[in-house]
Amino acid sequence: MTQKHKVFSWLLFDFANTSFSVMMVTFAFPLYFKNVICSGDSYGDVLWGAGVSSSMLLVALVSPVLGAASDYSGRRKRYLFFFTMLSVAATALLGFSDSGMAVLAIILFVLANMGFEGGLVFYDAYLKEITSETSIGRVSGYGFAMGYLGSLSILLLMRPLLGGGIVPENALNVRSGFFITALFFLVFSLPLFLVHRDEKKRDGRAISLELIVRSIKEVKHTVRHIMSYPDLARFLLAYFFYNDAILTIIAFSSIYAQNTLDFTTGELIVFFMLVQTTAIAGSLVFGFITDRIGPKRTIVFTLMIWFGVVLAAVFADSKELFFPAGMLAGMAMGSSQAASRSMMAKLTPREHVAEFFGFYDGTFGKASAIAGPLVFGMVSAQASSQKVALASLLVFFAIGLLLMLRVRSSSVSGRPAVQKS
């Protein structure tokens, strides 16, 4: 297969997996779980928060170890295939969930989200091998643009089924949407597994006790020495804080719009379609900008946009004002995520790419998704206002920006920032 085929199949995977993200994490399933499975009871919020946090925690714990095992064995595709199939199967099974099945549904969601989030470690690790240093920003941007195009596509596909609302009376149509989401994820992810090949390395086995023990030792070695490389450490810490805020905004966007501004299901569908559209534009445009000015400057610029997004959303007192804030958030989301992935790829040595993306996607990326929603919920409860909780995220963006400003950009274009002794 040519390099173009490899790149395109990689892009299609992003098109595929974001159908799960928008339907099962951001929009449809959270509302279905609360309104239908839990019949609107308050304990639904507790179970939902626990499900999201526990799935992220599990991924954060295992990602670096599995990433190291993948680097050592050369079996990256097998790990990605396992996590993808786990997410697809659990999502399909959620199509059978109904009122009173809260515990079973949340267990299936944890498995599905673990599959989705865990697979990103191995998917992102392909970036360094399918492109060059001079085009890494563009290709990363193309990936996120394809992802948001996938989100837009699944929303258009689901619009007739969700038109009746995410309520008990329309539960059958909503559940059908979960089956379609699983099929969408499966079909468009297959080209990557058909085109890419695993590189057999020192240990040909995909998984073994010896391999896991060795991988744990590799991760311990990395943790002990990572602070010796301050630019990598600062970037990961900065990423933890600003990604914390971004993931919290994503997780609570539909709930905020519905509870604070009284959005209907139909209005939410239109809103998220517009957000995906501007996210596509942000990913593409800022992919080129990243290659021109570097990922550090791009990230700093997008964080300034996020400040504007939060302030606009806080002061928006009508649906008409919230729509522009959401569109700006889409642009900032696509650009900041694409630039961050480019930054990590440039900082990471090729021989440890999956291991370090395990820290990036797993330990730092997913751990932030544990803390952010918790802080948002506590502030919202104490202040009795989701607007105050949203404003509190400015602190996370500010800390991330200050840490990012201290990252030396010379580490990105020069020698690898991380080396094994």
GROMACS .gro file of C-alpha atoms in nm:
model
  421
    1MET     CA    1   0.000   0.000   0.000
    2THR     CA    2   0.119   0.353  -0.076
    3GLN     CA    3   0.177   0.618   0.187
    4LYS     CA    4  -0.136   0.801   0.067
    5HIS     CA    5  -0.346   0.491   0.137
    6LYS     CA    6  -0.200   0.472   0.486
    7VAL     CA    7  -0.275   0.837   0.557
    8PHE     CA    8  -0.630   0.814   0.420
    9SER     CA    9  -0.713   0.500   0.619
   10TRP     CA   10  -0.576   0.673   0.930
   11LEU     CA   11  -0.800   0.972   0.860
   12LEU     CA   12  -1.102   0.747   0.811
   13PHE     CA   13  -1.053   0.603   1.157
   14ASP     CA   14  -1.094   0.954   1.301
   15PHE     CA   15  -1.408   0.988   1.088
   16ALA     CA   16  -1.532   0.663   1.243
   17ASN     CA   17  -1.458   0.697   1.613
   18THR     CA   18  -1.597   1.047   1.665
   19SER     CA   19  -1.943   0.908   1.592
   20PHE     CA   20  -1.909   0.740   1.932
   21SER     CA   21  -1.782   1.056   2.095
   22VAL     CA   22  -2.065   1.284   1.984
   23MET     CA   23  -2.347   1.031   2.026
   24MET     CA   24  -2.245   0.839   2.338
   25VAL     CA   25  -2.037   1.088   2.539
   26THR     CA   26  -2.145   1.439   2.442
   27PHE     CA   27  -2.504   1.437   2.326
   28ALA     CA   28  -2.753   1.150   2.296
   29PHE     CA   29  -2.658   0.887   2.552
   30PRO     CA   30  -2.602   1.123   2.851
   31LEU     CA   31  -2.953   1.263   2.805
   32TYR     CA   32  -3.098   0.915   2.737
   33PHE     CA   33  -2.934   0.776   3.050
   34LYS     CA   34  -3.072   1.056   3.268
   35ASN     CA   35  -3.417   1.100   3.110
   36VAL     CA   36  -3.507   0.742   3.016
   37ILE     CA   37  -3.291   0.485   3.196
   38CYS     CA   38  -3.298   0.675   3.528
   39SER     CA   39  -3.643   0.828   3.466
   40GLY     CA   40  -3.509   1.175   3.540
   41ASP     CA   41  -3.407   1.091   3.899
   42SER     CA   42  -3.112   1.276   4.051
   43TYR     CA   43  -2.916   0.956   4.113
   44GLY     CA   44  -2.867   0.944   3.736
   45ASP     CA   45  -2.621   1.235   3.761
   46VAL     CA   46  -2.422   1.047   4.025
   47LEU     CA   47  -2.405   0.727   3.821
   48TRP     CA   48  -2.320   0.915   3.502
   49GLY     CA   49  -2.038   1.105   3.669
   50ALA     CA   50  -1.906   0.785   3.824
   51GLY     CA   51  -1.919   0.607   3.489
   52VAL     CA   52  -1.728   0.877   3.304
   53SER     CA   53  -1.468   0.916   3.579
   54SER     CA   54  -1.409   0.544   3.631
   55SER     CA   55  -1.367   0.474   3.259
   56MET     CA   56  -1.116   0.759   3.231
   57LEU     CA   57  -0.932   0.644   3.542
   58LEU     CA   58  -0.895   0.289   3.410
   59VAL     CA   59  -0.763   0.414   3.077
   60ALA     CA   60  -0.524   0.651   3.253
   61LEU     CA   61  -0.380   0.362   3.454
   62VAL     CA   62  -0.334   0.108   3.176
   63SER     CA   63  -0.248   0.328   2.876
   64PRO     CA   64   0.123   0.386   2.947
   65VAL     CA   65   0.179   0.016   3.019
   66LEU     CA   66  -0.001  -0.100   2.705
   67GLY     CA   67   0.169   0.173   2.504
   68ALA     CA   68   0.509   0.046   2.617
   69ALA     CA   69   0.406  -0.312   2.537
   70SER     CA   70   0.298  -0.199   2.192
   71ASP     CA   71   0.633  -0.029   2.127
   72TYR     CA   72   0.825  -0.334   2.244
   73SER     CA   73   0.622  -0.598   2.057
   74GLY     CA   74   0.542  -0.395   1.746
   75ARG     CA   75   0.179  -0.511   1.773
   76ARG     CA   76   0.017  -0.168   1.777
   77LYS     CA   77  -0.260  -0.259   1.533
   78ARG     CA   78  -0.370  -0.556   1.745
   79TYR     CA   79  -0.408  -0.339   2.053
   80LEU     CA   80  -0.604  -0.080   1.854
   81PHE     CA   81  -0.827  -0.351   1.707
   82PHE     CA   82  -0.905  -0.495   2.051
   83PHE     CA   83  -1.004  -0.158   2.198
   84THR     CA   84  -1.206  -0.064   1.889
   85MET     CA   85  -1.405  -0.388   1.893
   86LEU     CA   86  -1.465  -0.348   2.268
   87SER     CA   87  -1.617  -0.004   2.209
   88VAL     CA   88  -1.824  -0.117   1.909
   89ALA     CA   89  -1.965  -0.423   2.089
   90ALA     CA   90  -2.051  -0.238   2.411
   91THR     CA   91  -2.214   0.046   2.214
   92ALA     CA   92  -2.430  -0.202   2.024
   93LEU     CA   93  -2.534  -0.369   2.351
   94LEU     CA   94  -2.641  -0.029   2.485
   95GLY     CA   95  -2.906  -0.040   2.213
   96PHE     CA   96  -3.090  -0.288   2.437
   97SER     CA   97  -3.079  -0.063   2.747
   98ASP     CA   98  -3.408   0.061   2.886
   99SER     CA   99  -3.567   0.213   3.195
  100GLY     CA  100  -3.448   0.058   3.522
  101MET     CA  101  -3.126  -0.084   3.374
  102ALA     CA  102  -2.901   0.188   3.513
  103VAL     CA  103  -2.625  -0.031   3.661
  104LEU     CA  104  -2.594  -0.256   3.355
  105ALA     CA  105  -2.605   0.044   3.122
  106ILE     CA  106  -2.330   0.229   3.307
  107ILE     CA  107  -2.110  -0.083   3.309
  108LEU     CA  108  -2.154  -0.113   2.932
  109PHE     CA  109  -2.079   0.257   2.891
  110VAL     CA  110  -1.758   0.222   3.096
  111LEU     CA  111  -1.646  -0.062   2.866
  112ALA     CA  112  -1.743   0.132   2.553
  113ASN     CA  113  -1.565   0.448   2.664
  114MET     CA  114  -1.258   0.253   2.771
  115GLY     CA  115  -1.245   0.104   2.422
  116PHE     CA  116  -1.282   0.443   2.257
  117GLU     CA  117  -1.035   0.630   2.477
  118GLY     CA  118  -0.787   0.344   2.505
  119GLY     CA  119  -0.773   0.306   2.127
  120LEU     CA  120  -0.672   0.669   2.084
  121VAL     CA  121  -0.332   0.592   2.237
  122PHE     CA  122  -0.241   0.355   1.955
  123TYR     CA  123  -0.421   0.555   1.686
  124ASP     CA  124  -0.238   0.879   1.769
  125ALA     CA  125   0.093   0.691   1.780
  126TYR     CA  126   0.063   0.625   1.404
  127LEU     CA  127   0.095   0.999   1.334
  128LYS     CA  128   0.472   1.004   1.361
  129GLU     CA  129   0.519   0.724   1.106
  130ILE     CA  130   0.269   0.833   0.838
  131THR     CA  131   0.397   1.189   0.794
  132SER     CA  132   0.711   1.401   0.804
  133GLU     CA  133   0.816   1.663   1.057
  134THR     CA  134   0.731   1.943   0.811
  135SER     CA  135   0.371   1.827   0.752
  136ILE     CA  136   0.279   1.682   1.090
  137GLY     CA  137   0.059   1.981   1.179
  138ARG     CA  138  -0.142   1.957   0.857
  139VAL     CA  139  -0.196   1.582   0.883
  140SER     CA  140  -0.298   1.610   1.249
  141GLY     CA  141  -0.539   1.886   1.150
  142TYR     CA  142  -0.678   1.672   0.866
  143GLY     CA  143  -0.742   1.397   1.119
  144PHE     CA  144  -0.944   1.615   1.352
  145ALA     CA  145  -1.127   1.770   1.055
  146MET     CA  146  -1.226   1.421   0.939
  147GLY     CA  147  -1.333   1.344   1.293
  148TYR     CA  148  -1.563   1.644   1.311
  149LEU     CA  149  -1.694   1.558   0.964
  150GLY     CA  150  -1.779   1.216   1.108
  151SER     CA  151  -1.959   1.383   1.399
  152LEU     CA  152  -2.155   1.601   1.158
  153SER     CA  153  -2.241   1.298   0.944
  154ILE     CA  154  -2.373   1.091   1.236
  155LEU     CA  155  -2.581   1.387   1.360
  156LEU     CA  156  -2.738   1.425   1.014
  157LEU     CA  157  -2.802   1.051   1.006
  158MET     CA  158  -2.956   1.051   1.353
  159ARG     CA  159  -3.164   1.366   1.315
  160PRO     CA  160  -3.485   1.186   1.201
  161LEU     CA  161  -3.458   0.936   1.487
  162LEU     CA  162  -3.391   1.200   1.754
  163GLY     CA  163  -3.647   1.447   1.623
  164GLY     CA  164  -3.905   1.314   1.869
  165GLY     CA  165  -3.679   1.405   2.160
  166ILE     CA  166  -3.464   1.202   2.397
  167VAL     CA  167  -3.762   1.103   2.610
  168PRO     CA  168  -3.931   0.772   2.706
  169GLU     CA  169  -4.188   0.809   2.426
  170ASN     CA  170  -3.908   0.811   2.166
  171ALA     CA  171  -3.682   0.556   2.338
  172LEU     CA  172  -3.699   0.295   2.060
  173ASN     CA  173  -3.572   0.541   1.800
  174VAL     CA  174  -3.294   0.661   2.030
  175ARG     CA  175  -3.181   0.303   2.097
  176SER     CA  176  -3.180   0.236   1.722
  177GLY     CA  177  -2.939   0.527   1.698
  178PHE     CA  178  -2.695   0.344   1.926
  179PHE     CA  179  -2.693   0.041   1.692
  180ILE     CA  180  -2.629   0.269   1.395
  181THR     CA  181  -2.348   0.444   1.583
  182ALA     CA  182  -2.178   0.110   1.652
  183LEU     CA  183  -2.210   0.009   1.286
  184PHE     CA  184  -2.079   0.348   1.170
  185PHE     CA  185  -1.775   0.312   1.398
  186LEU     CA  186  -1.707  -0.042   1.277
  187VAL     CA  187  -1.740   0.014   0.902
  188PHE     CA  188  -1.524   0.325   0.873
  189SER     CA  189  -1.253   0.194   1.107
  190LEU     CA  190  -1.191  -0.123   0.902
  191PRO     CA  191  -0.970   0.036   0.631
  192LEU     CA  192  -0.699   0.117   0.886
  193PHE     CA  193  -0.679  -0.248   0.993
  194LEU     CA  194  -0.668  -0.366   0.631
  195VAL     CA  195  -0.403  -0.117   0.514
  196HIS     CA  196  -0.158  -0.090   0.804
  197ARG     CA  197   0.075  -0.371   0.906
  198ASP     CA  198   0.233  -0.447   1.242
  199GLU     CA  199   0.611  -0.444   1.261
  200LYS     CA  200   0.728  -0.758   1.439
  201LYS     CA  201   0.991  -0.669   1.696
  202ARG     CA  202   1.169  -0.834   1.987
  203ASP     CA  203   0.864  -1.006   2.133
  204GLY     CA  204   0.629  -1.133   1.865
  205ARG     CA  205   0.346  -1.200   2.105
  206ALA     CA  206   0.072  -0.940   2.126
  207ILE     CA  207   0.044  -0.985   2.503
  208SER     CA  208   0.213  -1.194   2.771
  209LEU     CA  209   0.294  -1.172   3.139
  210GLU     CA  210   0.662  -1.123   3.061
  211LEU     CA  211   0.579  -0.843   2.818
  212ILE     CA  212   0.353  -0.668   3.070
  213VAL     CA  213   0.618  -0.690   3.345
  214ARG     CA  214   0.879  -0.549   3.109
  215SER     CA  215   0.641  -0.271   3.002
  216ILE     CA  216   0.573  -0.175   3.364
  217LYS     CA  217   0.948  -0.147   3.418
  218GLU     CA  218   0.972   0.076   3.108
  219VAL     CA  219   0.695   0.300   3.239
  220LYS     CA  220   0.860   0.323   3.583
  221HIS     CA  221   1.184   0.420   3.410
  222THR     CA  222   1.000   0.690   3.213
  223VAL     CA  223   0.826   0.828   3.522
  224ARG     CA  224   1.155   0.845   3.714
  225HIS     CA  225   1.332   1.037   3.441
  226ILE     CA  226   1.059   1.249   3.285
  227MET     CA  227   1.128   1.544   3.517
  228SER     CA  228   1.482   1.558   3.376
  229TYR     CA  229   1.327   1.696   3.058
  230PRO     CA  230   1.148   2.013   3.173
  231ASP     CA  231   0.996   2.110   2.838
  232LEU     CA  232   0.816   1.779   2.797
  233ALA     CA  233   0.705   1.791   3.161
  234ARG     CA  234   0.576   2.148   3.126
  235PHE     CA  235   0.387   2.067   2.810
  236LEU     CA  236   0.219   1.760   2.961
  237LEU     CA  237   0.128   1.955   3.273
  238ALA     CA  238  -0.003   2.246   3.065
  239TYR     CA  239  -0.201   1.999   2.855
  240PHE     CA  240  -0.347   1.846   3.171
  241PHE     CA  241  -0.493   2.181   3.281
  242TYR     CA  242  -0.623   2.324   2.954
  243ASN     CA  243  -0.747   1.986   2.832
  244ASP     CA  244  -0.923   1.950   3.168
  245ALA     CA  245  -1.124   2.262   3.089
  246ILE     CA  246  -1.191   2.163   2.727
  247LEU     CA  247  -1.317   1.813   2.818
  248THR     CA  248  -1.538   1.958   3.091
  249ILE     CA  249  -1.697   2.200   2.845
  250ILE     CA  250  -1.758   1.911   2.604
  251ALA     CA  251  -1.906   1.689   2.877
  252PHE     CA  252  -2.147   1.952   3.009
  253SER     CA  253  -2.233   2.139   2.687
  254SER     CA  254  -2.564   1.964   2.618
  255ILE     CA  255  -2.668   1.970   2.985
  256TYR     CA  256  -2.574   2.340   3.015
  257ALA     CA  257  -2.766   2.432   2.699
  258GLN     CA  258  -3.074   2.238   2.805
  259ASN     CA  259  -3.083   2.329   3.175
  260THR     CA  260  -2.960   2.689   3.165
  261LEU     CA  261  -3.092   2.810   2.829
  262ASP     CA  262  -3.386   2.568   2.775
  263PHE     CA  263  -3.265   2.423   2.443
  264THR     CA  264  -3.496   2.166   2.285
  265THR     CA  265  -3.359   1.841   2.137
  266GLY     CA  266  -3.403   1.978   1.785
  267GLU     CA  267  -3.217   2.297   1.873
  268LEU     CA  268  -2.937   2.093   2.032
  269ILE     CA  269  -2.896   1.890   1.712
  270VAL     CA  270  -2.864   2.209   1.505
  271PHE     CA  271  -2.630   2.357   1.764
  272PHE     CA  272  -2.394   2.058   1.761
  273MET     CA  273  -2.400   2.044   1.381
  274LEU     CA  274  -2.283   2.405   1.369
  275VAL     CA  275  -2.015   2.332   1.629
  276GLN     CA  276  -1.883   2.039   1.423
  277THR     CA  277  -1.876   2.257   1.110
  278THR     CA  278  -1.661   2.526   1.270
  279ALA     CA  279  -1.445   2.256   1.430
  280ILE     CA  280  -1.370   2.118   1.083
  281ALA     CA  281  -1.265   2.465   0.969
  282GLY     CA  282  -1.052   2.517   1.281
  283SER     CA  283  -0.873   2.184   1.238
  284LEU     CA  284  -0.790   2.249   0.872
  285VAL     CA  285  -0.689   2.614   0.899
  286PHE     CA  286  -0.486   2.576   1.216
  287GLY     CA  287  -0.319   2.263   1.082
  288PHE     CA  288  -0.149   2.482   0.822
  289ILE     CA  289  -0.086   2.754   1.080
  290THR     CA  290   0.081   2.499   1.309
  291ASP     CA  291   0.328   2.402   1.036
  292ARG     CA  292   0.398   2.770   0.969
  293ILE     CA  293   0.441   2.914   1.319
  294GLY     CA  294   0.489   2.598   1.527
  295PRO     CA  295   0.258   2.409   1.765
  296LYS     CA  296   0.352   2.612   2.074
  297ARG     CA  297   0.242   2.947   1.931
  298THR     CA  298  -0.069   2.786   1.785
  299ILE     CA  299  -0.168   2.639   2.121
  300VAL     CA  300  -0.113   2.973   2.296
  301PHE     CA  301  -0.332   3.147   2.039
  302THR     CA  302  -0.611   2.890   2.067
  303LEU     CA  303  -0.608   2.916   2.446
  304MET     CA  304  -0.675   3.288   2.408
  305ILE     CA  305  -0.974   3.195   2.192
  306TRP     CA  306  -1.097   2.965   2.470
  307PHE     CA  307  -1.093   3.258   2.712
  308GLY     CA  308  -1.325   3.438   2.473
  309VAL     CA  309  -1.549   3.131   2.439
  310VAL     CA  310  -1.600   3.093   2.814
  311LEU     CA  311  -1.669   3.463   2.868
  312ALA     CA  312  -1.913   3.472   2.575
  313ALA     CA  313  -2.099   3.165   2.707
  314VAL     CA  314  -2.116   3.301   3.062
  315PHE     CA  315  -2.264   3.634   2.951
  316ALA     CA  316  -2.497   3.481   2.693
  317ASP     CA  317  -2.850   3.513   2.831
  318SER     CA  318  -3.033   3.382   2.524
  319LYS     CA  319  -3.010   3.101   2.272
  320GLU     CA  320  -2.927   3.348   1.997
  321LEU     CA  321  -2.614   3.463   2.182
  322PHE     CA  322  -2.511   3.110   2.279
  323PHE     CA  323  -2.495   2.991   1.918
  324PRO     CA  324  -2.198   3.217   1.825
  325ALA     CA  325  -2.018   3.111   2.145
  326GLY     CA  326  -2.065   2.747   2.047
  327MET     CA  327  -1.936   2.805   1.694
  328LEU     CA  328  -1.628   2.979   1.833
  329ALA     CA  329  -1.581   2.686   2.073
  330GLY     CA  330  -1.588   2.446   1.779
  331MET     CA  331  -1.311   2.636   1.603
  332ALA     CA  332  -1.103   2.651   1.923
  333MET     CA  333  -1.165   2.282   1.996
  334GLY     CA  334  -1.048   2.162   1.656
  335SER     CA  335  -0.742   2.385   1.650
  336SER     CA  336  -0.621   2.325   2.006
  337GLN     CA  337  -0.657   1.947   1.983
  338ALA     CA  338  -0.478   1.926   1.647
  339ALA     CA  339  -0.193   2.152   1.761
  340SER     CA  340  -0.155   1.962   2.090
  341ARG     CA  341  -0.123   1.628   1.911
  342SER     CA  342   0.137   1.782   1.678
  343MET     CA  343   0.331   1.916   1.977
  344MET     CA  344   0.337   1.577   2.143
  345ALA     CA  345   0.442   1.399   1.824
  346LYS     CA  346   0.734   1.639   1.778
  347LEU     CA  347   0.850   1.594   2.137
  348THR     CA  348   0.833   1.215   2.125
  349PRO     CA  349   1.119   0.986   2.009
  350ARG     CA  350   1.003   0.736   1.746
  351GLU     CA  351   1.113   0.427   1.943
  352HIS     CA  352   0.886   0.521   2.237
  353VAL     CA  353   0.599   0.680   2.048
  354ALA     CA  354   0.312   0.460   2.176
  355GLU     CA  355   0.450   0.463   2.530
  356PHE     CA  356   0.464   0.842   2.544
  357PHE     CA  357   0.129   0.881   2.374
  358GLY     CA  358   0.008   0.652   2.653
  359PHE     CA  359   0.101   0.930   2.895
  360TYR     CA  360  -0.038   1.201   2.667
  361ASP     CA  361  -0.371   1.037   2.582
  362GLY     CA  362  -0.397   0.829   2.897
  363THR     CA  363  -0.234   0.953   3.215
  364PHE     CA  364  -0.254   1.325   3.143
  365GLY     CA  365  -0.544   1.335   2.897
  366LYS     CA  366  -0.785   1.107   3.079
  367ALA     CA  367  -0.691   1.204   3.434
  368SER     CA  368  -0.792   1.560   3.350
  369ALA     CA  369  -1.133   1.427   3.250
  370ILE     CA  370  -1.169   1.292   3.603
  371ALA     CA  371  -1.091   1.620   3.779
  372GLY     CA  372  -1.269   1.869   3.552
  373PRO     CA  373  -1.628   1.743   3.573
  374LEU     CA  374  -1.588   1.696   3.949
  375VAL     CA  375  -1.479   2.058   3.998
  376PHE     CA  376  -1.754   2.184   3.768
  377GLY     CA  377  -2.018   1.989   3.961
  378MET     CA  378  -1.894   2.105   4.301
  379VAL     CA  379  -1.884   2.472   4.200
  380SER     CA  380  -2.225   2.446   4.037
  381ALA     CA  381  -2.373   2.289   4.353
  382GLN     CA  382  -2.213   2.542   4.588
  383ALA     CA  383  -2.303   2.846   4.379
  384SER     CA  384  -2.634   2.706   4.250
  385SER     CA  385  -2.531   2.833   3.908
  386GLN     CA  386  -2.385   2.659   3.606
  387LYS     CA  387  -2.264   2.997   3.480
  388VAL     CA  388  -2.036   3.034   3.783
  389ALA     CA  389  -1.913   2.678   3.732
  390LEU     CA  390  -1.836   2.756   3.368
  391ALA     CA  391  -1.650   3.072   3.465
  392SER     CA  392  -1.436   2.872   3.710
  393LEU     CA  393  -1.280   2.693   3.411
  394LEU     CA  394  -1.095   3.014   3.327
  395VAL     CA  395  -0.856   2.925   3.609
  396PHE     CA  396  -0.763   2.598   3.435
  397PHE     CA  397  -0.708   2.774   3.102
  398ALA     CA  398  -0.493   3.038   3.274
  399ILE     CA  399  -0.270   2.779   3.443
  400GLY     CA  400  -0.235   2.588   3.117
  401LEU     CA  401  -0.142   2.906   2.931
  402LEU     CA  402   0.123   3.009   3.185
  403LEU     CA  403   0.283   2.664   3.176
  404MET     CA  404   0.269   2.656   2.796
  405LEU     CA  405   0.451   2.988   2.771
  406ARG     CA  406   0.744   2.832   2.959
  407VAL     CA  407   0.789   2.547   2.709
  408ARG     CA  408   1.095   2.612   2.492
  409SER     CA  409   0.995   2.578   2.129
  410SER     CA  410   1.355   2.487   2.037
  411SER     CA  411   1.295   2.146   2.197
  412VAL     CA  412   1.032   2.075   1.934
  413SER     CA  413   1.236   2.139   1.622
  414GLY     CA  414   1.572   2.027   1.754
  415ARG     CA  415   1.688   1.713   1.925
  416PRO     CA  416   1.435   1.476   2.086
  417ALA     CA  417   1.320   1.615   2.418
  418VAL     CA  418   1.315   1.269   2.576
  419GLN     CA  419   1.588   1.011   2.568
  420LYS     CA  420   1.641   0.681   2.744
  421SER     CA  421   1.959   0.650   2.943
   0.00000   0.00000   0.00000
